[in-house]
XYZ file of C-alpha atoms in Angstrom:
749
model
C 29.877 1.781 -35.188
C 31.440 2.619 -38.496
C 34.384 0.292 -37.641
C 35.470 -2.197 -40.447
C 35.930 -5.010 -37.561
C 32.344 -5.706 -35.361
C 34.202 -6.657 -32.320
C 32.749 -6.688 -29.139
C 36.190 -5.638 -27.715
C 38.002 -1.726 -27.883
C 41.116 -1.544 -29.803
C 43.067 1.454 -30.982
C 41.741 3.356 -34.144
C 37.892 2.011 -33.920
C 35.735 4.465 -35.085
C 32.428 5.862 -34.288
C 29.691 8.519 -35.587
C 28.669 10.063 -33.102
C 29.022 10.395 -28.882
C 26.330 7.875 -28.244
C 27.557 5.652 -30.066
C 30.716 5.040 -28.865
C 29.457 5.295 -25.416
C 26.744 2.712 -25.950
C 29.562 0.503 -27.384
C 31.897 1.187 -24.104
C 28.224 0.961 -21.539
C 28.286 -3.156 -23.874
C 31.949 -4.293 -23.009
C 31.486 -2.908 -19.123
C 28.609 -5.372 -19.536
C 30.162 -7.831 -20.472
C 33.094 -7.660 -18.708
C 31.819 -6.908 -15.592
C 32.037 -3.215 -14.889
C 30.172 -0.428 -15.186
C 30.729 2.823 -16.582
C 31.158 6.896 -16.696
C 31.854 9.700 -18.396
C 35.041 11.160 -17.621
C 34.789 14.553 -20.023
C 33.202 15.392 -23.042
C 35.448 19.160 -24.700
C 32.737 20.524 -27.746
C 33.865 22.647 -30.583
C 32.182 25.743 -31.568
C 29.900 24.280 -34.294
C 28.292 22.022 -31.775
C 30.470 18.770 -32.271
C 32.771 16.853 -30.383
C 36.075 17.257 -30.085
C 37.314 14.968 -27.639
C 35.936 12.896 -25.030
C 36.610 9.991 -22.468
C 34.545 7.188 -21.128
C 36.138 5.681 -17.788
C 35.665 2.497 -15.314
C 32.536 3.973 -12.592
C 35.611 2.780 -9.744
C 37.382 5.776 -11.392
C 38.923 8.570 -9.202
C 38.260 8.617 -5.366
C 34.938 9.912 -3.836
C 35.661 13.527 -1.860
C 36.049 14.006 1.675
C 33.435 14.613 3.727
C 32.267 17.628 4.554
C 33.934 18.704 8.276
C 30.771 20.619 9.136
C 28.111 17.460 8.391
C 26.618 16.383 11.489
C 28.007 12.737 13.059
C 24.467 10.886 12.388
C 25.107 11.655 9.305
C 24.465 7.464 7.268
C 27.976 7.404 5.040
C 27.836 5.285 2.173
C 30.551 2.533 1.688
C 33.144 3.332 -0.992
C 33.255 2.068 -4.224
C 36.035 3.889 -5.605
C 39.282 2.122 -6.230
C 41.398 4.419 -8.879
C 41.419 2.463 -11.505
C 42.896 3.571 -14.729
C 40.797 1.150 -16.930
C 39.305 3.849 -19.952
C 39.294 4.348 -23.466
C 39.685 7.989 -24.602
C 38.269 8.978 -28.317
C 38.956 12.469 -30.952
C 37.529 14.019 -33.214
C 39.148 13.034 -36.636
C 38.026 13.604 -39.971
C 34.309 14.013 -38.529
C 34.844 11.088 -36.473
C 35.278 9.995 -32.939
C 38.933 7.714 -32.660
C 40.208 5.467 -30.414
C 43.136 6.809 -29.936
C 43.846 5.175 -25.674
C 42.848 2.270 -24.490
C 43.761 1.050 -20.873
C 42.308 -2.957 -20.316
C 43.526 -3.775 -17.279
C 41.639 -2.832 -13.717
C 42.817 -2.907 -10.535
C 39.894 -4.671 -8.984
C 37.407 -8.182 -9.625
C 35.054 -8.045 -11.767
C 31.558 -8.528 -11.173
C 29.775 -12.250 -12.754
C 27.384 -12.259 -15.460
C 24.173 -13.085 -12.663
C 25.188 -9.465 -11.333
C 26.274 -7.096 -13.838
C 22.700 -5.698 -14.115
C 22.869 -4.158 -10.815
C 25.668 -1.758 -12.147
C 23.822 1.992 -12.255
C 25.015 2.353 -15.443
C 22.915 -1.184 -17.119
C 20.098 0.103 -15.026
C 16.724 1.929 -16.914
C 13.404 2.576 -16.695
C 11.897 2.042 -19.933
C 8.708 4.045 -20.922
C 7.083 1.102 -21.187
C 7.973 -0.166 -17.492
C 7.079 3.653 -16.921
C 3.914 3.379 -17.803
C 3.045 0.166 -16.199
C 4.601 0.903 -12.857
C 2.916 4.145 -12.790
C -0.772 1.171 -13.456
C 0.609 -0.977 -10.901
C 1.090 2.332 -8.041
C -1.679 3.993 -9.220
C -4.115 0.188 -8.842
C -2.410 0.451 -4.752
C -0.112 -2.076 -5.686
C 2.883 -1.615 -3.133
C 6.528 -0.821 -3.994
C 8.165 -4.074 -3.760
C 5.265 -5.958 -5.001
C 5.961 -3.865 -8.445
C 9.134 -4.910 -8.673
C 7.689 -8.797 -7.951
C 5.055 -8.522 -10.879
C 7.414 -7.137 -13.621
C 10.277 -9.675 -12.435
C 7.685 -12.568 -13.007
C 6.649 -11.000 -16.258
C 10.299 -10.580 -17.370
C 10.915 -13.857 -16.609
C 13.789 -13.167 -13.877
C 14.895 -10.231 -12.059
C 18.477 -9.922 -14.301
C 15.659 -9.443 -17.604
C 13.936 -5.823 -15.400
C 16.929 -3.824 -16.872
C 16.774 -1.781 -13.071
C 16.294 -3.310 -9.750
C 13.479 -2.427 -6.526
C 15.122 0.728 -5.692
C 15.385 2.041 -9.108
C 11.615 1.480 -9.085
C 10.930 3.468 -5.599
C 13.144 6.157 -6.413
C 10.897 6.923 -9.948
C 7.726 6.734 -7.813
C 9.072 8.686 -5.206
C 10.615 11.346 -7.710
C 7.673 11.159 -9.575
C 5.875 12.396 -7.122
C 8.035 15.299 -5.957
C 7.268 16.229 -9.284
C 3.939 16.566 -9.225
C 3.851 18.877 -6.237
C 6.483 20.843 -7.377
C 4.610 23.702 -6.402
C 3.475 22.623 -3.336
C -0.555 20.503 -1.924
C -1.961 24.291 -3.722
C -0.083 23.142 -7.254
C -1.433 19.698 -6.885
C -4.700 20.389 -5.638
C -4.941 23.614 -8.425
C -3.990 20.878 -11.546
C -6.112 17.498 -10.082
C -9.155 19.710 -10.335
C -8.242 20.986 -13.794
C -7.876 17.852 -14.789
C -11.634 16.664 -13.258
C -13.160 19.624 -14.533
C -11.470 18.890 -18.453
C -12.846 15.567 -17.904
C -16.463 16.555 -16.756
C -17.027 19.841 -16.788
C -19.946 19.145 -13.538
C -17.247 18.024 -11.139
C -17.683 20.890 -8.557
C -14.689 21.414 -5.920
C -14.499 24.635 -2.887
C -12.516 25.709 -0.453
C -12.136 28.235 2.057
C -9.223 30.455 3.001
C -8.318 32.059 6.272
C -6.711 35.761 6.378
C -3.519 34.260 5.859
C -4.528 33.245 2.370
C -4.333 29.833 3.243
C -7.244 27.137 2.696
C -8.385 25.686 5.763
C -11.518 23.488 4.458
C -11.878 21.672 0.630
C -14.922 20.249 -1.061
C -15.746 18.379 -3.480
C -17.748 15.584 -5.548
C -17.754 14.206 -9.140
C -20.326 14.304 -11.840
C -21.104 10.834 -10.959
C -21.578 12.056 -6.713
C -24.265 14.915 -8.203
C -25.919 11.818 -10.257
C -26.535 9.561 -6.902
C -27.023 12.206 -5.419
C -30.237 13.902 -7.426
C -31.063 9.976 -7.481
C -30.567 8.776 -3.887
C -30.100 11.603 -1.421
C -33.127 11.576 0.259
C -31.285 10.037 2.873
C -28.069 11.142 3.873
C -25.027 9.703 6.329
C -22.446 12.303 7.111
C -19.122 10.441 9.084
C -15.566 12.807 9.838
C -14.352 9.755 11.671
C -10.780 9.329 9.522
C -8.313 11.290 9.645
C -5.340 11.545 6.575
C -2.229 13.360 5.187
C 0.209 14.553 7.459
C -1.658 17.330 8.958
C -4.233 14.865 10.536
C -7.117 16.877 8.696
C -10.685 15.151 9.720
C -11.746 13.787 6.552
C -15.589 14.036 5.776
C -17.957 12.483 3.605
C -21.656 12.132 2.655
C -22.571 8.493 1.700
C -26.340 7.318 1.354
C -27.912 3.850 -0.408
C -28.374 2.880 -3.746
C -31.246 1.274 -5.283
C -29.264 -2.325 -4.099
C -29.022 -0.182 -1.120
C -25.305 -0.175 -1.640
C -22.631 2.516 -0.263
C -22.302 5.275 -2.531
C -20.672 8.464 -1.745
C -22.190 12.665 -2.419
C -19.197 14.422 -1.857
C -16.358 14.172 0.614
C -14.377 17.413 2.127
C -10.762 17.586 4.233
C -12.037 19.969 7.218
C -8.944 21.972 8.402
C -11.467 22.239 12.126
C -14.842 20.856 13.581
C -15.979 24.108 14.338
C -19.668 25.759 13.934
C -18.297 28.015 10.914
C -16.626 25.353 9.371
C -19.656 23.055 9.318
C -21.483 25.619 8.277
C -19.434 26.414 5.289
C -19.511 22.516 4.512
C -23.029 22.306 5.068
C -24.085 25.367 2.666
C -21.009 24.453 -0.310
C -22.866 20.766 -0.175
C -25.974 22.217 -0.754
C -24.857 24.395 -3.522
C -22.596 21.630 -5.606
C -26.706 19.460 -5.602
C -28.636 22.592 -6.712
C -29.901 22.887 -3.361
C -31.664 19.449 -3.327
C -32.253 18.855 0.418
C -31.775 15.538 2.109
C -34.913 14.859 4.334
C -33.360 13.058 6.582
C -28.952 13.406 7.636
C -27.557 11.112 10.104
C -23.430 12.744 12.448
C -22.611 11.743 14.962
C -23.256 13.205 18.019
C -21.034 16.519 17.939
C -22.747 19.861 19.036
C -20.832 21.882 16.751
C -22.109 19.597 13.841
C -25.478 19.964 15.124
C -25.766 23.527 15.617
C -24.672 24.068 11.769
C -27.257 21.735 10.553
C -30.369 23.134 12.211
C -28.951 26.812 10.580
C -28.778 25.721 6.952
C -31.106 22.736 7.011
C -33.669 23.515 9.647
C -35.957 20.850 7.632
C -34.141 18.108 7.532
C -34.830 15.573 9.770
C -31.422 15.026 12.327
C -30.763 11.529 13.798
C -27.502 10.533 15.340
C -25.692 7.603 14.888
C -26.954 4.906 17.116
C -22.756 3.545 16.839
C -21.299 6.617 18.181
C -24.223 7.231 21.016
C -23.400 3.849 22.548
C -19.172 4.257 21.919
C -20.389 7.562 24.191
C -22.245 5.347 26.278
C -19.205 2.793 26.483
C -16.617 6.558 27.488
C -18.642 7.501 30.244
C -20.550 5.209 31.642
C -17.174 3.185 31.681
C -18.037 -0.796 32.363
C -21.157 -0.648 33.097
C -21.768 -0.690 28.858
C -19.590 -2.866 28.170
C -20.694 -5.804 26.161
C -23.341 -8.418 27.778
C -23.912 -6.080 30.764
C -27.711 -5.540 31.670
C -27.251 -1.976 30.936
C -26.274 -1.985 27.483
C -29.296 -4.151 26.701
C -31.477 -2.434 28.303
C -30.288 1.157 26.799
C -30.566 -1.150 23.321
C -33.769 -1.961 23.294
C -34.760 1.404 23.659
C -32.709 2.554 20.952
C -33.847 -0.234 18.458
C -36.942 -1.960 20.017
C -39.735 -0.165 21.656
C -42.181 1.769 18.982
C -44.369 2.842 20.748
C -43.840 5.990 23.025
C -45.212 5.448 26.187
C -43.617 2.047 26.345
C -40.202 4.209 25.842
C -41.046 6.360 28.577
C -42.261 3.633 30.961
C -38.577 1.404 29.767
C -36.307 4.334 30.472
C -37.880 5.473 33.343
C -36.870 1.678 34.656
C -33.611 1.913 32.864
C -32.663 4.829 35.274
C -34.379 3.645 38.348
C -32.858 -0.142 37.915
C -29.072 0.686 37.836
C -29.265 4.301 39.605
C -28.709 6.890 37.006
C -30.178 9.856 38.709
C -28.568 13.002 38.231
C -25.698 10.972 35.882
C -25.057 13.941 33.332
C -24.963 11.802 30.077
C -27.792 10.044 30.811
C -30.018 12.907 30.938
C -28.773 14.882 27.552
C -29.518 11.978 25.694
C -33.168 11.955 26.880
C -33.177 15.004 25.893
C -32.487 14.524 22.255
C -34.366 11.003 22.073
C -36.016 12.106 18.849
C -33.128 11.917 17.301
C -31.619 8.117 18.398
C -35.298 6.436 19.719
C -36.859 4.055 17.777
C -40.317 5.339 18.942
C -39.528 8.472 17.566
C -37.604 7.620 14.350
C -40.621 5.847 13.006
C -41.501 9.511 11.681
C -38.458 10.564 8.925
C -37.554 8.378 6.662
C -34.963 6.286 6.959
C -34.161 3.700 5.079
C -33.369 1.333 7.432
C -30.176 3.303 7.485
C -29.194 3.690 12.064
C -25.875 4.791 11.982
C -23.128 6.743 9.537
C -20.634 3.580 8.670
C -23.641 2.801 6.491
C -21.435 0.455 5.228
C -18.991 -1.539 6.898
C -17.025 -2.967 3.595
C -16.610 1.326 2.942
C -15.077 1.997 6.345
C -13.016 -1.127 6.096
C -11.732 0.151 2.654
C -11.217 3.850 3.828
C -9.370 2.299 7.481
C -7.015 0.730 5.039
C -6.243 3.410 2.488
C -5.925 6.440 4.635
C -3.387 6.440 6.870
C -2.211 9.737 9.319
C 1.181 9.623 7.165
C -0.438 10.334 4.037
C 0.448 13.232 1.612
C -2.396 15.083 -0.577
C -1.059 13.064 -4.043
C -1.547 10.047 -2.349
C -5.072 10.427 -0.641
C -6.155 11.441 -3.893
C -4.789 8.220 -5.540
C -6.528 5.866 -2.697
C -9.753 7.938 -2.622
C -10.592 7.326 -5.982
C -9.548 4.162 -5.777
C -12.238 3.414 -2.987
C -14.731 5.299 -4.833
C -14.432 3.216 -8.259
C -14.488 -0.416 -6.118
C -17.729 0.825 -4.570
C -19.073 1.755 -8.310
C -17.717 -1.150 -9.370
C -20.023 -3.353 -7.066
C -23.561 -1.183 -8.888
C -22.368 -2.043 -12.160
C -21.774 -6.184 -10.439
C -25.457 -5.734 -8.855
C -27.052 -3.728 -12.586
C -25.676 -6.944 -14.199
C -26.950 -9.530 -12.020
C -30.517 -7.796 -11.853
C -30.560 -7.484 -15.578
C -29.281 -10.633 -16.400
C -30.777 -12.970 -13.452
C -34.724 -13.529 -13.044
C -36.190 -13.024 -9.597
C -36.666 -15.733 -7.875
C -40.666 -16.290 -6.391
C -41.469 -17.987 -3.340
C -44.861 -18.831 -4.555
C -44.638 -17.795 -8.410
C -48.607 -17.705 -8.931
C -49.070 -14.353 -6.337
C -49.730 -11.411 -9.100
C -48.203 -9.233 -5.861
C -44.684 -10.903 -5.934
C -44.995 -10.953 -10.017
C -45.466 -7.385 -10.189
C -43.233 -6.271 -7.695
C -40.098 -8.682 -9.383
C -39.860 -7.221 -12.025
C -40.073 -2.837 -10.592
C -37.995 -3.490 -7.206
C -34.422 -5.010 -7.788
C -32.904 -7.741 -6.265
C -31.846 -6.793 -3.533
C -35.233 -4.864 -2.502
C -37.334 -7.684 -3.651
C -35.894 -9.476 -1.706
C -36.763 -7.745 1.330
C -40.649 -7.049 0.006
C -40.842 -10.983 -0.558
C -39.666 -11.009 3.069
C -42.359 -9.005 4.071
C -44.943 -10.957 1.676
C -43.693 -14.445 2.985
C -44.827 -12.617 7.330
C -48.417 -11.255 6.177
C -48.977 -15.432 6.071
C -48.770 -16.072 9.870
C -50.535 -12.760 10.451
C -54.786 -12.784 12.162
C -57.118 -10.063 12.009
C -59.267 -10.607 15.856
C -60.425 -6.890 15.453
C -62.191 -5.723 12.082
C -64.781 -2.472 10.852
C -65.854 -2.275 7.936
C -67.491 -0.089 5.700
C -68.388 0.720 2.252
C -65.124 2.615 1.837
C -63.187 3.226 5.435
C -61.688 -0.290 6.830
C -59.648 -0.190 10.265
C -58.243 -3.466 11.268
C -55.901 -4.632 14.443
C -53.505 -7.444 13.300
C -51.396 -9.190 15.661
C -48.761 -11.962 15.361
C -49.254 -15.645 16.515
C -45.213 -15.291 17.746
C -44.600 -12.092 18.776
C -46.755 -10.375 21.175
C -48.165 -6.614 20.592
C -50.314 -5.291 17.983
C -50.399 -2.648 14.735
C -53.313 -1.393 13.909
C -53.741 -0.778 9.703
C -56.359 2.068 7.798
C -57.750 1.488 3.990
C -59.668 3.356 1.977
C -61.594 1.110 -0.763
C -62.035 3.540 -2.851
C -58.377 4.792 -3.254
C -56.778 2.395 -2.148
C -54.435 4.392 0.385
C -53.868 2.686 3.585
C -51.753 3.061 6.621
C -50.505 1.248 9.271
C -49.364 1.936 12.394
C -45.834 0.471 12.312
C -45.005 3.417 10.050
C -42.910 0.413 7.542
C -43.717 2.586 4.129
C -43.434 5.803 6.324
C -39.871 5.253 7.187
C -37.992 1.828 5.369
C -39.759 2.704 1.859
C -41.739 -0.852 1.253
C -44.836 -1.997 2.284
C -45.543 -3.826 5.577
C -46.566 -7.429 5.872
C -49.739 -5.765 8.274
C -50.660 -3.645 5.059
C -50.194 -6.841 2.376
C -52.145 -8.759 4.616
C -55.038 -5.955 4.353
C -54.473 -5.972 0.632
C -54.766 -9.896 0.659
C -58.308 -9.421 2.500
C -59.918 -6.668 0.324
C -58.448 -8.618 -2.988
C -55.805 -5.964 -4.233
C -53.906 -8.049 -7.005
C -51.966 -5.250 -7.675
C -49.211 -3.100 -5.626
C -50.769 1.374 -5.684
C -47.785 3.434 -8.152
C -48.200 5.214 -4.454
C -46.823 2.797 -2.722
C -43.898 1.927 -5.182
C -41.009 4.027 -4.001
C -39.092 4.989 -7.116
C -35.593 5.109 -5.786
C -35.807 1.370 -4.781
C -36.882 0.422 -8.231
C -35.128 -0.931 -11.642
C -35.940 2.449 -13.309
C -34.272 4.733 -10.217
C -31.384 6.349 -12.543
C -33.382 7.684 -15.642
C -34.242 11.169 -15.118
C -32.109 14.851 -16.171
C -29.806 15.875 -13.102
C -28.374 19.275 -13.176
C -25.742 20.750 -11.434
C -24.561 23.549 -9.826
C -24.976 25.791 -12.838
C -28.034 24.553 -14.606
C -26.792 22.416 -16.946
C -27.967 18.712 -17.070
C -25.242 16.342 -15.525
C -23.725 13.564 -18.300
C -22.019 10.551 -16.592
C -19.261 10.408 -19.192
C -18.649 12.632 -22.250
C -15.759 11.089 -23.405
C -17.554 7.957 -23.357
C -17.441 7.057 -26.692
C -13.648 7.902 -27.093
C -13.110 5.900 -24.109
C -14.720 2.715 -24.825
C -12.928 3.093 -28.385
C -9.354 3.369 -26.479
C -10.162 0.105 -24.380
C -11.361 -1.144 -28.540
C -8.367 -0.162 -29.890
C -5.588 -1.027 -27.025
C -6.859 -5.191 -26.876
C -6.281 -5.049 -30.794
C -2.747 -3.881 -30.383
C -2.194 -6.587 -27.278
C -3.960 -9.563 -29.858
C -1.895 -8.019 -32.570
C 1.686 -8.745 -30.650
C -0.081 -11.817 -28.644
C 0.069 -13.137 -31.815
C 2.877 -12.789 -33.455
C 4.835 -13.349 -30.637
C 3.805 -16.751 -30.439
C 4.313 -17.351 -34.426
C 7.630 -16.041 -34.916
C 10.041 -13.544 -34.911
C 9.434 -11.773 -38.113
C 6.408 -12.233 -37.294
C 7.122 -9.678 -34.374
C 9.299 -7.508 -36.171
C 6.625 -7.112 -39.072
C 3.832 -5.625 -35.641
C 6.210 -3.632 -34.311
C 7.250 -1.935 -38.010
C 3.944 -1.256 -38.895
C 3.512 0.432 -35.061
C 6.208 2.310 -35.927
C 4.874 3.668 -38.917
C 1.123 3.921 -37.608
C 3.285 6.062 -34.952
C 4.475 8.179 -37.142
C 1.475 8.951 -39.276
C -0.871 9.807 -36.060
C 1.307 12.247 -34.388
C 1.502 13.905 -38.314
C -2.392 14.123 -38.133
C -3.736 17.133 -38.129
C -5.252 18.335 -35.060
C -8.638 20.083 -35.823
C -11.283 18.947 -35.138
C -10.063 16.742 -31.946
C -12.473 17.828 -29.421
C -15.503 19.344 -28.837
C -16.822 21.844 -26.561
C -17.488 19.952 -24.064
C -13.774 18.609 -23.515
C -12.528 22.723 -23.029
C -15.340 24.154 -20.653
C -15.954 27.658 -20.115
C -15.105 29.766 -16.751
C -17.449 30.049 -14.225
C -19.982 32.456 -13.653
C -18.757 35.194 -11.370
C -22.130 34.200 -9.180
C -20.570 30.945 -8.617
C -17.245 32.380 -7.477
C -18.437 34.228 -4.593
C -17.107 34.044 -0.833
C -19.028 32.246 1.237
C -18.166 33.709 4.584
C -14.833 34.617 5.951
C -12.881 31.873 8.136
C -12.482 32.948 11.699
C -8.860 31.522 13.064
C -9.741 29.169 15.914
C -7.677 29.390 19.045
C -4.965 25.852 19.375
C -3.078 24.284 21.965
C -1.399 22.347 19.297
C 1.035 19.833 19.289
C 4.395 21.376 17.983
C 6.414 19.288 14.828
C 8.981 17.460 15.640
C 12.505 18.945 15.150
C 15.653 17.329 13.303
C 18.592 16.705 14.846
C 19.554 19.954 13.058
C 16.965 21.809 14.186
C 18.403 21.044 17.841
C 21.009 22.375 17.750
C 21.560 25.795 19.481
C 22.151 28.623 16.817
C 23.458 31.941 16.801
C 22.134 34.794 18.333
C 20.125 37.126 16.040
C 18.127 39.997 16.020
C 14.904 40.351 17.739
C 12.265 39.091 15.094
C 9.779 41.736 14.030
C 5.773 41.516 14.595
C 4.884 39.937 11.821
C 7.107 36.786 12.953
C 6.184 36.937 16.398
C 2.302 36.542 14.998
C 3.466 33.757 12.630
C 5.316 32.280 15.616
C 2.088 31.661 17.512
C -0.181 30.670 14.342
C -1.364 26.119 14.443
C 0.983 24.018 12.018
C -0.353 23.064 9.494
C 1.864 21.333 7.138
C -0.552 20.875 4.537
C -2.235 24.158 4.697
C -2.602 25.529 1.555
C -2.614 28.340 -0.812
C -5.249 29.917 -2.650
C -5.488 29.001 -5.998
C -7.151 31.235 -8.516
C -8.951 33.631 -7.190
C -7.603 37.067 -5.905
C -10.200 37.097 -2.828
C -8.201 36.709 -0.390
C -10.831 35.885 2.349
C -14.000 33.249 0.599
C -13.657 30.344 -1.471
C -13.560 29.833 -4.787
C -15.189 27.281 -6.699
C -14.925 25.020 -10.004
C -11.373 26.710 -10.718
C -11.280 27.169 -14.531
C -9.813 24.290 -16.243
C -7.328 24.801 -18.904
C -3.659 26.735 -16.876
C -0.450 24.070 -16.532
C 2.036 25.617 -14.057
C 5.743 26.272 -16.059
C 8.819 23.851 -15.294
C 10.453 25.995 -11.957
C 13.420 28.039 -12.393
C 16.629 28.792 -10.399
C 15.401 32.551 -11.294
C 12.138 31.975 -10.403
C 10.933 34.528 -7.220
C 7.471 34.925 -8.158
C 4.778 33.380 -5.168
C 2.433 31.145 -5.821
C -0.649 32.615 -5.411
C 0.494 36.034 -7.243
C 1.296 33.936 -10.349
C -1.692 31.889 -10.097
C -4.172 34.588 -9.404
C -3.561 35.677 -13.315
C -5.613 34.996 -16.116
C -4.505 31.495 -17.416
C -2.814 32.013 -20.786
C 0.937 32.181 -21.880
C 1.211 35.791 -22.636
C 0.824 36.181 -18.803
C 2.874 33.350 -17.478
C 5.775 34.903 -19.406
C 5.026 38.499 -18.413
C 4.720 37.371 -14.657
C 8.615 35.873 -15.152
């Protein structure tokens, strides 16, 4: 302010250099007095300077009357205008803005100091506060919790500078801007951002004849690495429905070397038909360089089973036991409820019986005892017994997995954050957070495994000393349990020669016996329990025979690499044949965290000393920021930051997605849509055909390819959609079909 007097109250003749300076002065005056401020008008000269302007009380004038056509159910806001005349008027004089009118009195009560911060003109979310809100929202905090956190940080809600409503409006507005091009635009930008962060990121989508995406699959570099190391046994779970179109969320998961759950890829499915599952399995294999799992677990879905037989016929298909029991309850009702004898007998056939002949006898007794002759579901389950019965699953590597719900904590996380009304934007944030939490858990296991020594029940045992250094702590505990069990075993029958030995081993506390064959020359060993074949660690029966034959070291052939501490060693290639890097920008990210930590520490120390120290830090940061923005950007990024376009071979269509017949329910209409409308001309044939199409509120348009009936994968990563304008009539598909550079965008617009 250029006035000779620094008084806080306006007066005639007071001068200001700019309109913004005058506005800030009157805002401060209104905050002190207890009223809000609005800009009534601003007149401009031809040279762009302000000739006159007026600032009024927020209660000036009267609100316009509601349109008579507005429907009666609309909620009207309370009246706030009182025709207040309080104002200041400024006009230009000698290059200054001078107050030539000042009306001080108001015709309404002024607010007290405790409520003035709620006035709209005095509420503003700063850039730093917006960044904090974004981080809190990405962390999964609710909007109310975000505001409470910032109020606590500021000392009181009056010191925050905005209200809880402003937080909600800010988050909503940001989401709307992110979705300015709808689901397709956000999906494109999300995948492009992932490709910029790591070129090994993979995604693919399938379209129908209407150029609408039906199925979407994606997996990041960490998922590709995880599958390369631990993709021998896979679980496919499709029990979750997410977003406002109730699309099933399918995710491939498995066990890491700590037997913790990890995700190998995820997909949003349009339907659960054979063509959709066939496309999903083919795309999954392409993403992981055509490496097929040894065993895959799914639910009892016929479409999924048939698609799996076509795409991966050599992969052993196991059924989820949990889904199988749920289907039993559905078909047999109370006869399969908890505690029922039928459920007990069925579970025994499923989990406990390890010999095929014993299973057949137990199943025959179950059918006769419970009078289940002719029951369709019982007969159908018996026909696929090799997919769920323990005695038949002994021939497949399962790692102890019998259900698609490999981790109850993972399921709980997904059920908690994936709601039916979730939008595509919120879904990806929630999904990334759940995956990040599981990876953080593995890092904690890595720390404990390297920081803590294995606990040996027998500290002098050579076998335990060896495996304690090789296995992870989780697997070593399982191995040590087998070691403790062999002390209770006995060998009633043995046949030994110079090279081959056969033993019959029994347990003093359990019925049954196991046959173990051992070759003294090659130190190879097999057991009828098939513990090593199914789980990957030696059983107590084999350890008993090793001890009997004075074998003090486990042969390398019986140490499964996926259970060891070195399980993540080795090179994994992506679908392009290039080595996958977990984080190409790891050094830059580490340096960023260090720099942020230094800034926070400097500000904290300065604030604890004096106000002068804090001002010095603030001034230094401003100077540093100015120098950084003026630095040349040459050589800022390397080649990994801008991956080249994917070859045409990786973008070939995977097949035509046929539109299945649907009896889908229509969406609920609003009050206005239910009102009778005037008759119009009969619709065209095209309109009639589109009217009977299934409702898909979240189906997304083609993103980056000019092929209508097919699939696109790993889209080019450098396109940034321009801001929307009212005169923009180019379709989204047409715009994204063009090459991604500024010249083509300008030509389209």
